[in-house]
Amino acid sequence: MSRLFGLYGELCASHPWEVIVAVITLTTCFLTLDKPQSPIPFKTPVTCNGCIEEHFIAADVIVMTIIRCLAILYSYHQFRNLQSLGSKYILGIAGLFVVFSSFVFTSTVLNILQIELVDLKDALFFFLLLIDLSKAAKLAQFALTASAQEEIAKNIARGVSVLGPAITLDTIVETLVIGVGTLSGVHRLEVLSYFACLSVIVNYAIFMTFYPACLSLMLELGKISNFYGDNQAGVLKMLLEENDKSNPAIQRIKLVMSFGLMVVHIHSRWNLSTDKVSESLDIHINKNYTGDSSFYMYIMKQFALSADHIVILILLVTLMVKFILFEDKDHLREQMELETLTGIKKDIHLQKRIRTVSTDVEIQTEISNNYLIIPDKLACSKLTDVSRSLQDCLQIYRMDKASDLSDNEIIMLVDTKHIPAYNLEKILKNPERGVRIRRTIIENSLKKSDVFVSLPFQKYDYSKVLGACCENVTGYVPVPLGVAGPLIVDDKRYYIPMATTEGCLVASTNRGCRAIEKSGIKSRIVADGMTRGPVIRFPNIVKASEALLWLKTPTNFAALKENFDSTSRFAKLQKVTTHIAGRYLFIRFVAETGDAMGMNMISKGTEKALKCMQSQFPEMEILSLSGNVCTDKKSAAVNWIEGRGKSVVSECIISADVVSSVLKTSTHSLVDLNISKNMIGSAVAGSIGGFNAHAANIVTAIFIATGQDAAQNVSSSNCITIMEPWGRKERISTSPAPCRR
């Protein structure tokens, strides 16, 4: 039955608009039908002289007031339960929706059956006692355990498959039990019983059709997913365990009771004579009164407020205010977090024990022995006990359903070398869960549970990371980001992002921007060529020398360029330079790469050019595409002399007034310091490209802020700072500055 209910639930959740429109259309058709005369004695008895006679005795008023107050208190209790299940707003809306929709559709059916307004008013509070909001809340919880939008319909279907059979049986039992009241012969009890039976049936129909569709539509339109965060799996497990704990004996009793009550109903209704039914119909159909004065009095009675109505109204308003404004605690989440921590501690202990054994049988035995002493409700996330054997877990994994395994089962497969730890995100199809499990594995290996306490990993878009820029991810590091500027370069204003934890770096850079704000900077690109320097080896120096001469021939260079340029639309080979060391030959390919740094495209072109060269020298051996004469991310004279990437020169002129007011010094002192420190001091140190104050700090902060390779600051910060007096102004220039763009 669960499978059928699951398929049915998926149908409703996957086609919410169709289900909603169908139910509303059917309801509208019922409302527009001509009302038939009811075969059931719903009409309120009236006296023969045409006056409505209502017996409001004191006992009746007291009893009805108590019933109504109990109904409101019970409703309040149910909403408190909804609040403890999660967000009181989302689940509360779900509960209100079920109450409202069930009442509307029940009223539609009762309208067809011609129930009087006075009977409906008295039965309303009885209706509140019959509504079970916990079932609606549980289905909402199943929907909210979806970690992505596409899982909502699947989880609603799962909820219907779990709740459907029990709700169906409960509906049958409730209908049969309440239906006994229709056989009592007491008019007021019969009306309430008929109303209750219809309410139960309609509420069941709405819950199984209209509610799943609207719930799916509400969550999809609201873009609600991953509602419970790390506790998604825990909430789902708790819901499934709660259903599994239902007593089968009680279910059998319900079935036997249903059969017995069905026999009672058939026997009782079969014995009703046709004459009695006809007589009852005549009495209640013919006693219709249309007097204007009495009708006016009848209408006024329906809307008159008595003392019991005022008591109920005050109680209802008070409870609503208390629920909305003063009920902010979410006890269940606190309990779940506590239980999760407890479960994690015991799971860590188990993983330590698993590592001490080797065979599958020993692992399973260790798991069984440990979890015999662990309570069922310890963990509320997928960091739960390993309930399946290694073979079962492997079978599930090989069916591409690794996401159905618990965290500890995944860890077991990693520990037994069946799943590579670096591939968890791809296998689980849930990057955040994969990162969380990897963190747990590392903590277990280090025998520490607080390794990643200060490292966040949630609410991060790992799709930009996986297979792109980082592997074996365990979280992300938040770095402060400052802004310096505006910086005026070639008459354009730029604000410079800088990610750094070095105090005063952004402030000093910003002060430099203010110093040159009036004059601005003029810049020019004087060279553009990214490099790749492979190393190749020949059998002897004779062959190496022949290859060196071959490369210097223009026709041979043209052949290399043709092959190199064919690999990319942007990479264009400019020149090659060669360096020989014994039988080793180092070739430095220099190429334009457009706006990109272009290491990948130039490497691809270099490989293709070397294949062309190898056709002429089959004995040559390609040892590496990078032979360190590129030179990439290492300080090298070749980069300083010949440049690598885009070489830029820039210049600005600062007035003496600005030097004094902003930089708090004089032109003479600044020029003297630059010569003494940046020129003489750097020469004494044997610096290569370091004739500057601290260009590397600024370049690195910009690289980190913009997601660039921070290691490239080695060559990108190579520059020489030149200062010279210019009348009452100071001319400052940097040259050259090979950098990565």
XYZ file of C-alpha atoms in Angstrom:
741
model
C 0.000 0.000 0.000
C 2.856 2.400 0.764
C 4.167 2.051 -2.792
C 0.738 2.916 -4.247
C 0.336 5.890 -1.939
C 3.867 7.020 -2.859
C 3.066 6.968 -6.581
C -0.180 8.790 -5.916
C 1.564 11.428 -3.765
C 4.217 12.009 -6.437
C 1.455 12.509 -9.011
C -0.226 15.176 -6.856
C 3.037 16.927 -5.945
C 4.398 16.849 -9.498
C 1.248 18.329 -11.043
C 0.093 20.865 -8.428
C -1.696 23.219 -10.821
C -3.726 20.419 -12.408
C -4.796 18.991 -9.035
C -5.710 22.402 -7.580
C -7.723 23.418 -10.643
C -9.492 20.039 -10.732
C -10.520 20.196 -7.052
C -11.668 23.827 -7.274
C -13.595 23.095 -10.488
C -15.329 20.122 -8.874
C -16.222 22.233 -5.838
C -17.614 24.995 -8.047
C -19.747 22.452 -9.888
C -21.178 21.253 -6.559
C -21.983 24.822 -5.555
C -23.822 25.558 -8.815
C -25.953 22.406 -8.751
C -29.600 22.637 -7.775
C -30.019 21.533 -4.175
C -31.823 18.188 -3.895
C -34.054 17.435 -0.987
C -31.911 15.758 1.608
C -32.799 12.170 2.465
C -31.163 12.728 5.835
C -33.022 14.510 8.664
C -30.805 17.577 8.850
C -33.530 20.192 9.218
C -34.025 21.880 12.544
C -37.468 20.981 13.945
C -40.028 23.801 13.874
C -43.395 24.144 15.530
C -46.645 23.691 13.692
C -47.650 27.356 14.001
C -44.627 28.402 11.927
C -42.534 29.883 14.760
C -38.955 28.681 15.221
C -38.652 27.043 18.599
C -35.110 26.758 20.024
C -34.625 25.308 23.472
C -31.746 27.255 25.038
C -31.715 26.017 28.548
C -28.918 26.883 30.996
C -27.380 23.406 30.951
C -27.181 23.426 27.156
C -25.440 26.815 27.123
C -22.915 25.707 29.751
C -22.148 22.423 27.998
C -21.755 24.037 24.555
C -19.532 26.781 25.993
C -17.259 24.156 27.575
C -17.103 22.208 24.305
C -16.230 25.316 22.306
C -13.541 26.400 24.769
C -12.064 22.901 24.702
C -12.060 22.981 20.899
C -10.141 26.280 20.887
C -7.702 25.060 23.537
C -7.147 21.873 21.558
C -6.524 23.911 18.402
C -4.043 26.056 20.322
C -2.321 22.904 21.571
C -1.987 21.631 18.017
C -0.477 24.902 16.839
C 2.009 24.733 19.726
C 2.995 21.306 18.424
C 3.399 22.771 14.952
C 5.660 25.451 16.392
C 7.909 22.875 18.040
C 8.312 21.026 14.746
C 10.169 23.860 13.030
C 9.258 27.255 11.623
C 5.968 28.241 13.224
C 5.156 30.366 10.203
C 5.602 27.763 7.447
C 4.122 24.868 9.393
C 1.498 27.160 10.916
C 0.435 28.258 7.456
C 0.243 24.583 6.450
C -1.997 23.864 9.446
C -4.237 26.860 8.848
C -4.503 25.895 5.209
C -5.739 22.401 6.076
C -8.290 23.780 8.552
C -9.545 26.433 6.167
C -9.655 24.289 3.039
C -11.275 21.342 4.841
C -13.926 23.602 6.344
C -14.645 25.266 2.982
C -15.004 21.973 1.137
C -17.014 20.450 3.977
C -19.320 23.455 3.886
C -19.767 22.912 0.155
C -20.931 19.349 0.704
C -23.199 20.414 3.576
C -24.671 23.123 1.393
C -25.786 20.447 -1.058
C -27.272 18.441 1.812
C -29.162 21.540 3.099
C -27.822 21.744 6.637
C -29.195 24.801 8.439
C -26.875 27.611 9.503
C -27.672 27.065 13.160
C -26.614 23.413 12.943
C -23.394 24.354 11.142
C -22.590 26.952 13.814
C -22.936 24.418 16.609
C -20.931 21.809 14.707
C -18.043 24.138 13.878
C -16.276 23.577 17.191
C -16.845 19.850 16.893
C -15.094 20.135 13.521
C -12.031 21.687 15.196
C -11.790 18.683 17.506
C -11.702 16.325 14.509
C -8.911 18.079 12.583
C -5.511 16.479 13.190
C -2.929 19.108 12.287
C -0.025 16.836 13.226
C -0.493 14.848 10.023
C -0.411 18.044 7.957
C 2.692 19.163 9.839
C 4.450 15.856 9.241
C 3.774 16.005 5.519
C 5.082 19.583 5.525
C 8.178 18.347 7.325
C 8.714 15.668 4.685
C 8.532 18.411 2.035
C 10.903 20.693 3.966
C 13.558 17.973 4.211
C 14.251 18.472 0.501
C 17.796 19.759 -0.017
C 16.964 21.071 -3.505
C 13.901 22.251 -5.420
C 13.764 19.121 -7.572
C 13.490 16.921 -4.456
C 10.289 18.557 -3.123
C 7.852 16.399 -5.111
C 9.868 13.273 -4.315
C 9.826 13.983 -0.577
C 6.095 14.806 -0.567
C 5.486 11.495 -2.335
C 7.556 9.759 0.312
C 5.505 11.453 3.022
C 2.238 10.360 1.425
C 3.547 6.791 1.131
C 4.431 6.789 4.840
C 1.345 8.585 6.179
C -1.237 7.446 3.623
C -1.997 3.889 4.814
C -2.327 4.890 8.480
C -4.467 7.948 7.681
C -6.718 5.866 5.428
C -7.293 3.291 8.150
C -7.869 6.007 10.769
C -10.402 7.720 8.490
C -12.347 4.498 8.018
C -12.387 3.792 11.763
C -13.360 7.372 12.682
C -16.150 7.428 10.106
C -17.597 4.137 11.307
C -17.318 5.050 15.002
C -18.879 8.493 14.604
C -21.454 7.056 12.227
C -22.911 5.080 15.136
C -24.205 8.439 16.413
C -26.426 8.745 13.335
C -28.337 5.706 14.567
C -29.111 7.202 18.000
C -32.487 8.739 17.128
C -31.518 11.993 18.918
C -31.832 14.797 16.374
C -29.039 17.069 17.653
C -26.610 14.158 17.998
C -27.540 12.847 14.563
C -26.825 16.213 12.930
C -23.461 16.519 14.662
C -22.577 12.935 13.757
C -23.477 13.398 10.093
C -21.457 16.595 10.021
C -18.506 14.896 11.726
C -18.558 11.951 9.307
C -18.618 14.262 6.316
C -15.845 16.383 7.831
C -13.633 13.348 8.345
C -14.173 12.131 4.779
C -13.733 15.558 3.173
C -10.676 16.305 5.307
C -9.156 13.013 4.139
C -9.883 13.821 0.499
C -8.370 17.301 0.825
C -5.323 15.986 2.642
C -4.671 13.388 -0.056
C -5.212 15.683 -3.079
C -5.462 19.434 -2.580
C -2.981 19.774 0.285
C 0.041 17.950 -1.300
C -0.439 19.932 -4.514
C -0.664 23.302 -2.725
C 2.248 22.415 -0.434
C 4.437 21.548 -3.422
C 3.426 24.714 -5.244
C 4.000 26.924 -2.171
C 7.533 25.609 -1.578
C 8.486 25.784 -5.246
C 7.195 29.342 -5.730
C 8.802 30.405 -2.451
C 12.153 28.904 -3.537
C 12.277 27.050 -0.220
C 14.843 24.251 0.013
C 17.513 23.039 2.410
C 15.242 24.368 5.183
C 16.731 22.308 8.000
C 20.361 22.702 6.851
C 22.588 20.036 8.383
C 19.573 18.498 10.142
C 17.773 17.629 6.868
C 18.655 13.944 7.100
C 18.037 13.880 10.847
C 14.492 15.208 10.536
C 13.721 12.715 7.766
C 15.136 9.849 9.803
C 13.108 10.934 12.829
C 9.905 10.987 10.766
C 10.576 7.524 9.336
C 11.493 6.078 12.732
C 8.353 7.510 14.295
C 6.267 5.785 11.633
C 8.160 2.510 12.078
C 7.316 2.522 15.788
C 3.583 2.216 15.154
C 2.230 -0.817 16.976
C 1.085 -3.509 14.510
C -1.281 -4.892 17.168
C -3.154 -1.589 17.214
C -3.433 -1.668 13.425
C -4.929 -5.159 13.594
C -7.377 -4.030 16.271
C -8.457 -1.166 14.020
C -9.055 -3.561 11.165
C -11.136 -5.896 13.342
C -13.037 -2.894 14.758
C -13.707 -1.604 11.242
C -15.117 -4.964 10.193
C -17.317 -5.176 13.289
C -18.636 -1.622 12.932
C -19.364 -2.235 9.269
C -21.526 -5.208 10.256
C -23.355 -3.042 12.832
C -24.058 -0.320 10.260
C -25.286 -2.747 7.609
C -27.521 -4.581 10.087
C -28.986 -1.382 11.590
C -29.625 0.412 8.307
C -30.985 -2.694 6.598
C -33.695 -2.920 9.256
C -34.931 0.638 8.677
C -38.313 0.400 7.021
C -39.076 2.357 3.930
C -42.196 3.800 5.557
C -40.243 5.300 8.444
C -37.811 6.903 6.075
C -40.661 8.345 3.991
C -42.447 9.577 7.096
C -39.296 11.244 8.334
C -38.801 12.915 4.971
C -42.401 14.224 4.917
C -42.068 15.695 8.395
C -38.876 17.548 7.685
C -39.509 18.593 4.087
C -43.058 19.957 4.568
C -42.285 21.996 7.665
C -40.694 24.881 5.765
C -41.600 28.364 6.968
C -41.436 31.508 4.841
C -42.935 34.207 7.108
C -41.077 37.539 6.719
C -41.166 38.592 10.379
C -40.134 35.222 11.755
C -37.440 34.879 9.082
C -35.967 38.238 10.153
C -35.941 37.057 13.760
C -34.290 33.807 12.674
C -31.485 35.651 10.846
C -30.886 37.987 13.794
C -30.565 35.027 16.142
C -27.731 33.627 14.069
C -25.634 36.758 14.518
C -26.562 37.637 18.066
C -23.686 37.607 20.541
C -24.415 35.906 23.806
C -22.220 35.701 26.909
C -20.680 32.400 25.828
C -19.727 33.887 22.441
C -17.936 36.780 24.148
C -15.994 34.384 26.407
C -14.920 32.328 23.407
C -13.925 35.403 21.400
C -11.743 36.787 24.199
C -10.074 33.395 24.699
C -9.398 33.008 20.979
C -7.892 36.509 20.556
C -5.683 36.066 23.654
C -4.300 32.766 22.450
C -3.638 34.134 18.954
C -1.725 37.123 20.338
C 0.302 34.869 22.634
C 1.115 32.432 19.838
C 2.150 35.090 17.307
C 4.020 37.532 19.539
C 5.365 35.623 22.502
C 6.101 32.074 21.327
C 9.598 32.374 19.793
C 11.418 29.322 21.110
C 11.986 26.325 18.930
C 12.477 23.519 21.420
C 12.792 20.725 18.901
C 15.758 22.245 17.069
C 17.643 22.704 20.326
C 16.916 19.085 21.227
C 17.969 17.914 17.767
C 21.274 19.803 17.986
C 21.991 18.266 21.390
C 21.132 14.780 20.188
C 23.221 15.261 17.035
C 26.294 16.173 19.087
C 25.751 13.117 21.270
C 25.391 10.889 18.223
C 28.525 12.325 16.593
C 30.626 11.625 19.696
C 29.518 7.992 19.796
C 29.933 7.634 16.034
C 33.515 8.926 16.278
C 34.196 6.295 18.925
C 32.808 3.599 16.624
C 34.932 4.736 13.686
C 38.046 4.490 15.827
C 37.096 0.900 16.687
C 36.397 0.033 13.032
C 39.943 1.021 12.029
C 41.380 -1.610 14.371
C 39.814 -4.460 12.370
C 40.340 -5.471 8.800
C 37.797 -7.918 7.376
C 34.223 -7.118 6.385
C 32.872 -9.604 8.931
C 34.904 -8.043 11.742
C 33.738 -4.572 10.750
C 30.087 -5.622 10.770
C 30.527 -7.391 14.124
C 32.147 -4.310 15.627
C 29.275 -2.159 14.359
C 26.667 -4.498 15.779
C 28.385 -4.782 19.157
C 28.722 -1.033 19.541
C 25.248 -0.095 18.452
C 23.523 -2.613 20.683
C 24.229 -0.213 23.543
C 23.256 2.974 21.734
C 19.686 4.241 22.032
C 17.602 4.442 18.874
C 17.137 8.191 19.027
C 20.730 9.241 19.568
C 21.462 10.999 16.283
C 19.167 13.208 14.238
C 21.237 13.626 11.095
C 22.886 11.308 8.578
C 25.705 11.028 11.093
C 23.807 8.019 12.399
C 24.552 4.437 13.221
C 25.744 2.121 10.458
C 22.696 -0.110 10.175
C 23.694 -1.993 7.003
C 26.503 -4.353 6.228
C 29.453 -3.439 4.059
C 28.094 -5.610 1.252
C 24.684 -3.903 1.388
C 26.320 -0.472 1.363
C 28.471 -1.441 -1.605
C 25.424 -2.667 -3.493
C 23.611 0.623 -2.877
C 26.713 2.578 -3.887
C 27.133 0.601 -7.103
C 23.499 1.319 -7.981
C 24.445 5.025 -7.992
C 22.407 5.638 -4.843
C 25.193 6.672 -2.503
C 23.077 9.616 -1.341
C 20.774 7.110 0.411
C 23.601 5.955 2.671
C 24.170 7.497 6.083
C 27.296 9.531 6.804
C 28.849 6.720 8.791
C 28.127 4.230 6.026
C 29.886 6.544 3.581
C 32.823 6.855 6.007
C 32.930 3.060 6.265
C 33.229 2.811 2.470
C 35.980 5.451 2.485
C 37.872 3.659 5.258
C 37.672 0.367 3.352
C 39.014 2.077 0.179
C 35.825 1.601 -1.846
C 35.215 5.351 -2.181
C 38.049 7.854 -2.725
C 37.790 10.677 -0.189
C 38.560 13.294 -2.837
C 35.483 12.280 -4.844
C 32.815 12.552 -2.126
C 31.052 15.599 -3.579
C 30.571 13.953 -6.968
C 29.496 10.595 -5.562
C 26.971 12.066 -3.100
C 25.735 14.697 -5.571
C 25.653 17.040 -2.588
C 28.877 19.092 -2.265
C 28.135 20.471 1.196
C 27.478 17.008 2.619
C 30.643 15.702 0.982
C 32.681 18.484 2.605
C 31.101 17.745 5.987
C 31.926 14.037 5.763
C 35.516 14.786 4.702
C 35.924 17.009 7.756
C 34.678 14.173 9.962
C 37.106 11.705 8.359
C 40.057 14.026 9.014
C 38.970 14.658 12.606
C 38.656 10.928 13.187
C 42.117 10.366 11.714
C 43.656 13.041 13.950
C 41.624 11.815 16.938
C 40.423 15.360 17.557
C 36.850 16.601 17.319
C 37.598 20.332 17.193
C 39.922 20.606 14.193
C 37.448 22.523 12.029
C 35.492 24.348 14.724
C 36.521 27.777 13.412
C 36.377 26.891 9.716
C 32.980 27.528 8.048
C 31.732 25.327 5.209
C 27.991 25.897 4.912
C 26.066 28.191 2.573
C 28.789 28.237 -0.063
C 28.434 27.706 -3.813
C 30.733 24.720 -4.308
C 29.742 24.442 -7.971
C 32.303 27.202 -8.644
C 35.015 25.152 -6.928
C 34.607 21.494 -7.871
C 36.739 20.555 -10.850
C 37.779 24.178 -11.235
C 40.043 25.590 -8.548
C 40.322 23.405 -5.434
C 40.217 19.760 -4.374
C 39.636 17.933 -1.073
C 37.682 20.943 0.140
C 37.053 21.208 3.887
C 35.593 24.726 4.013
C 36.437 28.277 3.099
C 38.468 31.042 4.728
C 36.816 34.457 5.092
C 39.385 37.211 4.409
C 38.658 40.901 5.097
C 38.204 42.886 1.897
C 39.060 46.579 1.784
C 38.829 49.150 -0.999
C 41.344 51.849 -1.921
C 40.617 54.683 -4.271
C 39.580 56.238 -6.407
C 42.710 55.644 -8.480
C 42.878 57.795 -11.614
C 44.566 55.851 -14.436
C 44.512 57.220 -17.983
C 41.612 59.522 -17.037
C 39.493 56.675 -15.662
C 38.499 56.177 -12.031
C 39.018 52.786 -10.401
C 38.317 51.486 -6.920
C 40.892 48.852 -6.006
C 39.688 45.756 -4.035
C 42.293 44.447 -1.581
C 41.912 41.265 0.492
C 44.414 41.271 3.329
C 44.920 40.855 7.058
C 47.943 43.190 7.093
C 47.105 46.247 9.122
C 47.467 49.686 7.455
C 48.069 48.235 3.969
C 44.727 49.426 2.581
C 45.046 52.718 4.460
C 48.510 53.502 3.071
C 47.426 52.506 -0.449
C 44.374 54.708 -0.124
C 46.570 57.623 0.973
C 48.722 57.126 -2.132
C 45.550 57.251 -4.260
C 44.633 60.576 -2.636
C 48.106 61.958 -3.319
C 47.803 61.390 -7.073
C 44.057 62.103 -7.350
C 44.531 65.532 -8.954
C 47.304 64.645 -11.389
C 46.353 61.045 -12.171
C 48.537 58.344 -13.723
C 49.571 57.830 -17.322
C 50.392 54.236 -18.319
C 51.455 52.320 -21.401
C 51.937 48.630 -22.239
C 55.400 48.299 -23.779
C 55.627 44.517 -24.175
C 53.129 41.654 -24.281
C 54.228 38.040 -24.365
C 53.539 35.122 -22.036
C 56.220 32.447 -21.990
C 56.585 28.702 -21.692
C 60.070 27.133 -21.619
C 60.187 23.357 -22.159
C 63.327 21.284 -21.635
C 64.291 18.645 -24.209
C 67.226 16.233 -24.271
C 69.259 14.791 -27.128
C 71.582 11.775 -27.299
C 74.623 14.067 -27.567
C 75.700 17.691 -27.940
C 75.967 17.300 -31.724
C 72.263 16.630 -32.113
C 71.437 19.357 -29.554
C 73.484 21.882 -31.574
C 71.782 20.852 -34.814
C 68.377 21.433 -33.216
C 69.515 24.845 -31.949
C 70.527 25.922 -35.475
C 67.325 24.442 -36.931
C 65.211 26.648 -34.631
C 67.020 29.805 -35.854
C 65.983 29.209 -39.471
C 63.000 31.459 -40.440
C 61.230 28.727 -42.437
C 61.434 26.324 -39.508
C 60.094 28.992 -37.129
C 57.198 29.535 -39.547
C 56.352 25.814 -39.334
C 56.427 25.952 -35.534
C 54.241 29.075 -35.522
C 51.689 27.477 -37.832
C 51.327 24.484 -35.517
C 51.353 26.645 -32.379
C 48.707 29.126 -33.626
C 46.381 26.343 -34.799
C 45.593 25.392 -31.191
C 43.896 28.659 -30.183
C 42.083 31.721 -31.507
C 44.022 33.999 -29.160
C 47.487 32.487 -28.665
C 49.862 33.808 -31.359
C 53.530 32.801 -31.287
C 55.873 35.811 -31.475
C 59.351 34.366 -31.074
C 61.431 31.591 -29.567
C 64.751 31.934 -27.766
C 67.060 29.016 -27.073
C 69.551 28.158 -24.332
C 71.822 25.125 -24.533
C 73.454 23.319 -21.627
C 75.364 20.227 -22.779
C 72.880 17.915 -24.486
C 69.929 19.748 -22.881
C 68.082 22.356 -24.913
C 65.776 24.950 -23.294
C 63.373 26.673 -25.685
C 61.502 29.784 -24.489
C 58.258 30.216 -26.461
C 56.852 33.765 -26.307
C 53.245 34.351 -27.413
C 50.395 36.836 -27.108
C 47.414 35.468 -25.188
C 44.782 38.210 -25.416
C 43.289 39.402 -22.148
C 43.967 36.105 -20.367
C 47.210 35.102 -18.687
C 47.010 32.132 -21.036
C 49.176 29.481 -19.400
C 46.862 26.687 -20.534
C 46.589 27.882 -24.121
C 50.324 28.542 -24.469
C 51.129 25.105 -22.994
C 48.832 23.493 -25.538
C 50.459 25.410 -28.386
C 53.964 24.573 -27.133
C 53.153 20.859 -27.070
C 51.870 20.983 -30.645
C 55.007 22.870 -31.817
C 57.293 20.354 -30.112
C 55.518 17.494 -31.907
C 56.279 19.271 -35.181
C 59.944 19.632 -34.196
C 60.079 15.988 -33.107
C 59.150 14.913 -36.608
C 62.503 16.392 -37.693
C 64.423 15.100 -34.675
C 62.847 11.767 -33.672
C 65.665 11.109 -31.205
C 64.827 14.167 -29.085
C 63.238 13.488 -25.678
C 60.644 15.934 -24.267
C 61.301 15.932 -20.515
C 58.882 18.671 -19.425
C 56.762 21.434 -20.886
C 58.244 23.689 -18.220
C 61.999 23.667 -17.835
C 62.032 26.677 -15.482
C 63.281 29.160 -18.077
C 59.712 30.435 -18.466
C 60.136 31.476 -15.562
C 56.849 30.929 -13.702
C 56.348 32.026 -10.049
C 60.075 32.208 -9.347
C 62.386 35.186 -9.163
C 64.547 35.163 -12.318
C 66.764 37.605 -14.173
C 65.333 36.465 -17.520
C 61.904 37.793 -16.545
C 63.409 41.055 -15.307
C 65.409 41.558 -18.499
C 63.075 40.215 -21.201
C 59.754 40.520 -19.412
C 56.964 37.977 -19.006
C 53.333 38.782 -19.611
C 52.438 42.430 -20.025
C 55.216 44.907 -19.249
C 53.872 48.294 -18.187
C 55.401 51.705 -17.556
C 53.512 54.362 -15.593
C 54.094 57.932 -14.498
C 52.575 60.607 -12.311
C 53.589 64.138 -11.272
C 52.790 65.275 -7.719
C 53.001 68.869 -6.570
C 55.124 69.839 -3.560
C 51.982 71.019 -1.756
C 50.378 67.597 -2.029
C 53.616 65.891 -0.919
C 53.594 68.132 2.138
C 49.874 67.995 3.015
C 49.058 64.357 2.153
C 52.355 62.472 2.419
C 53.620 64.656 5.311
C 57.124 65.111 3.880
C 59.040 67.174 1.290
C 59.983 66.494 -2.314
C 63.702 66.568 -1.521
C 63.362 64.074 1.356
C 61.223 61.706 -0.709
C 63.636 61.679 -3.673
C 66.620 61.214 -1.350
C 64.948 58.285 0.438
C 64.077 56.565 -2.852
C 67.704 56.722 -4.051
C 69.104 55.544 -0.722
C 66.642 52.709 -0.137
C 65.122 51.520 -3.396
C 68.223 51.975 -5.548
C 71.353 51.609 -3.403
C 69.849 49.332 -0.761
C 68.312 46.944 -3.311
C 71.592 46.828 -5.301
C 73.534 45.950 -2.155
C 71.054 43.148 -1.512
C 71.512 41.824 -5.056
C 67.781 42.228 -5.670
C 66.227 41.070 -8.945
C 63.287 43.275 -9.826
C 62.961 44.480 -6.251
C 63.890 48.128 -6.642
C 60.719 49.294 -4.937
C 59.229 49.735 -1.471
C 56.494 47.091 -1.161
C 54.747 46.552 -4.486
C 54.260 42.846 -3.663
C 51.907 43.649 -0.750
C 49.495 45.591 -2.926
C 49.651 43.197 -5.887
C 49.046 40.144 -3.681
C 46.078 41.767 -1.894
C 44.515 42.569 -5.281
C 45.143 39.020 -6.565
C 43.456 37.448 -3.513
C 40.502 39.846 -3.770
C 39.951 39.060 -7.444
C 40.538 35.303 -7.203
C 43.856 35.298 -9.067
C 46.891 33.106 -8.440
C 48.600 34.864 -5.530
C 51.899 33.073 -6.294
C 52.210 35.167 -9.459
C 53.109 38.169 -7.287
C 56.750 36.969 -7.591
C 57.022 38.348 -11.127
C 54.005 40.657 -11.117
C 55.547 42.832 -8.392
C 58.900 43.185 -10.230
C 59.362 46.904 -10.742
C 61.763 49.812 -10.278
C 60.527 53.041 -8.689
C 62.175 56.201 -10.066
C 61.702 59.608 -8.390
C 63.136 62.873 -9.609
C 62.393 66.549 -8.796
C 60.458 68.484 -11.431
C 60.531 72.186 -10.514
C 58.152 72.523 -7.579
C 56.801 69.082 -8.434
C 58.035 65.528 -8.268
C 58.013 63.051 -11.131
C 57.478 59.446 -10.078
C 57.658 56.568 -12.533
C 57.840 52.769 -12.429
C 59.610 50.804 -15.125
C 59.524 48.076 -16.214
C 56.731 46.127 -14.525
C 56.149 42.659 -16.021
C 52.875 41.377 -14.609
C 50.081 38.908 -14.985
C 46.824 40.371 -16.190
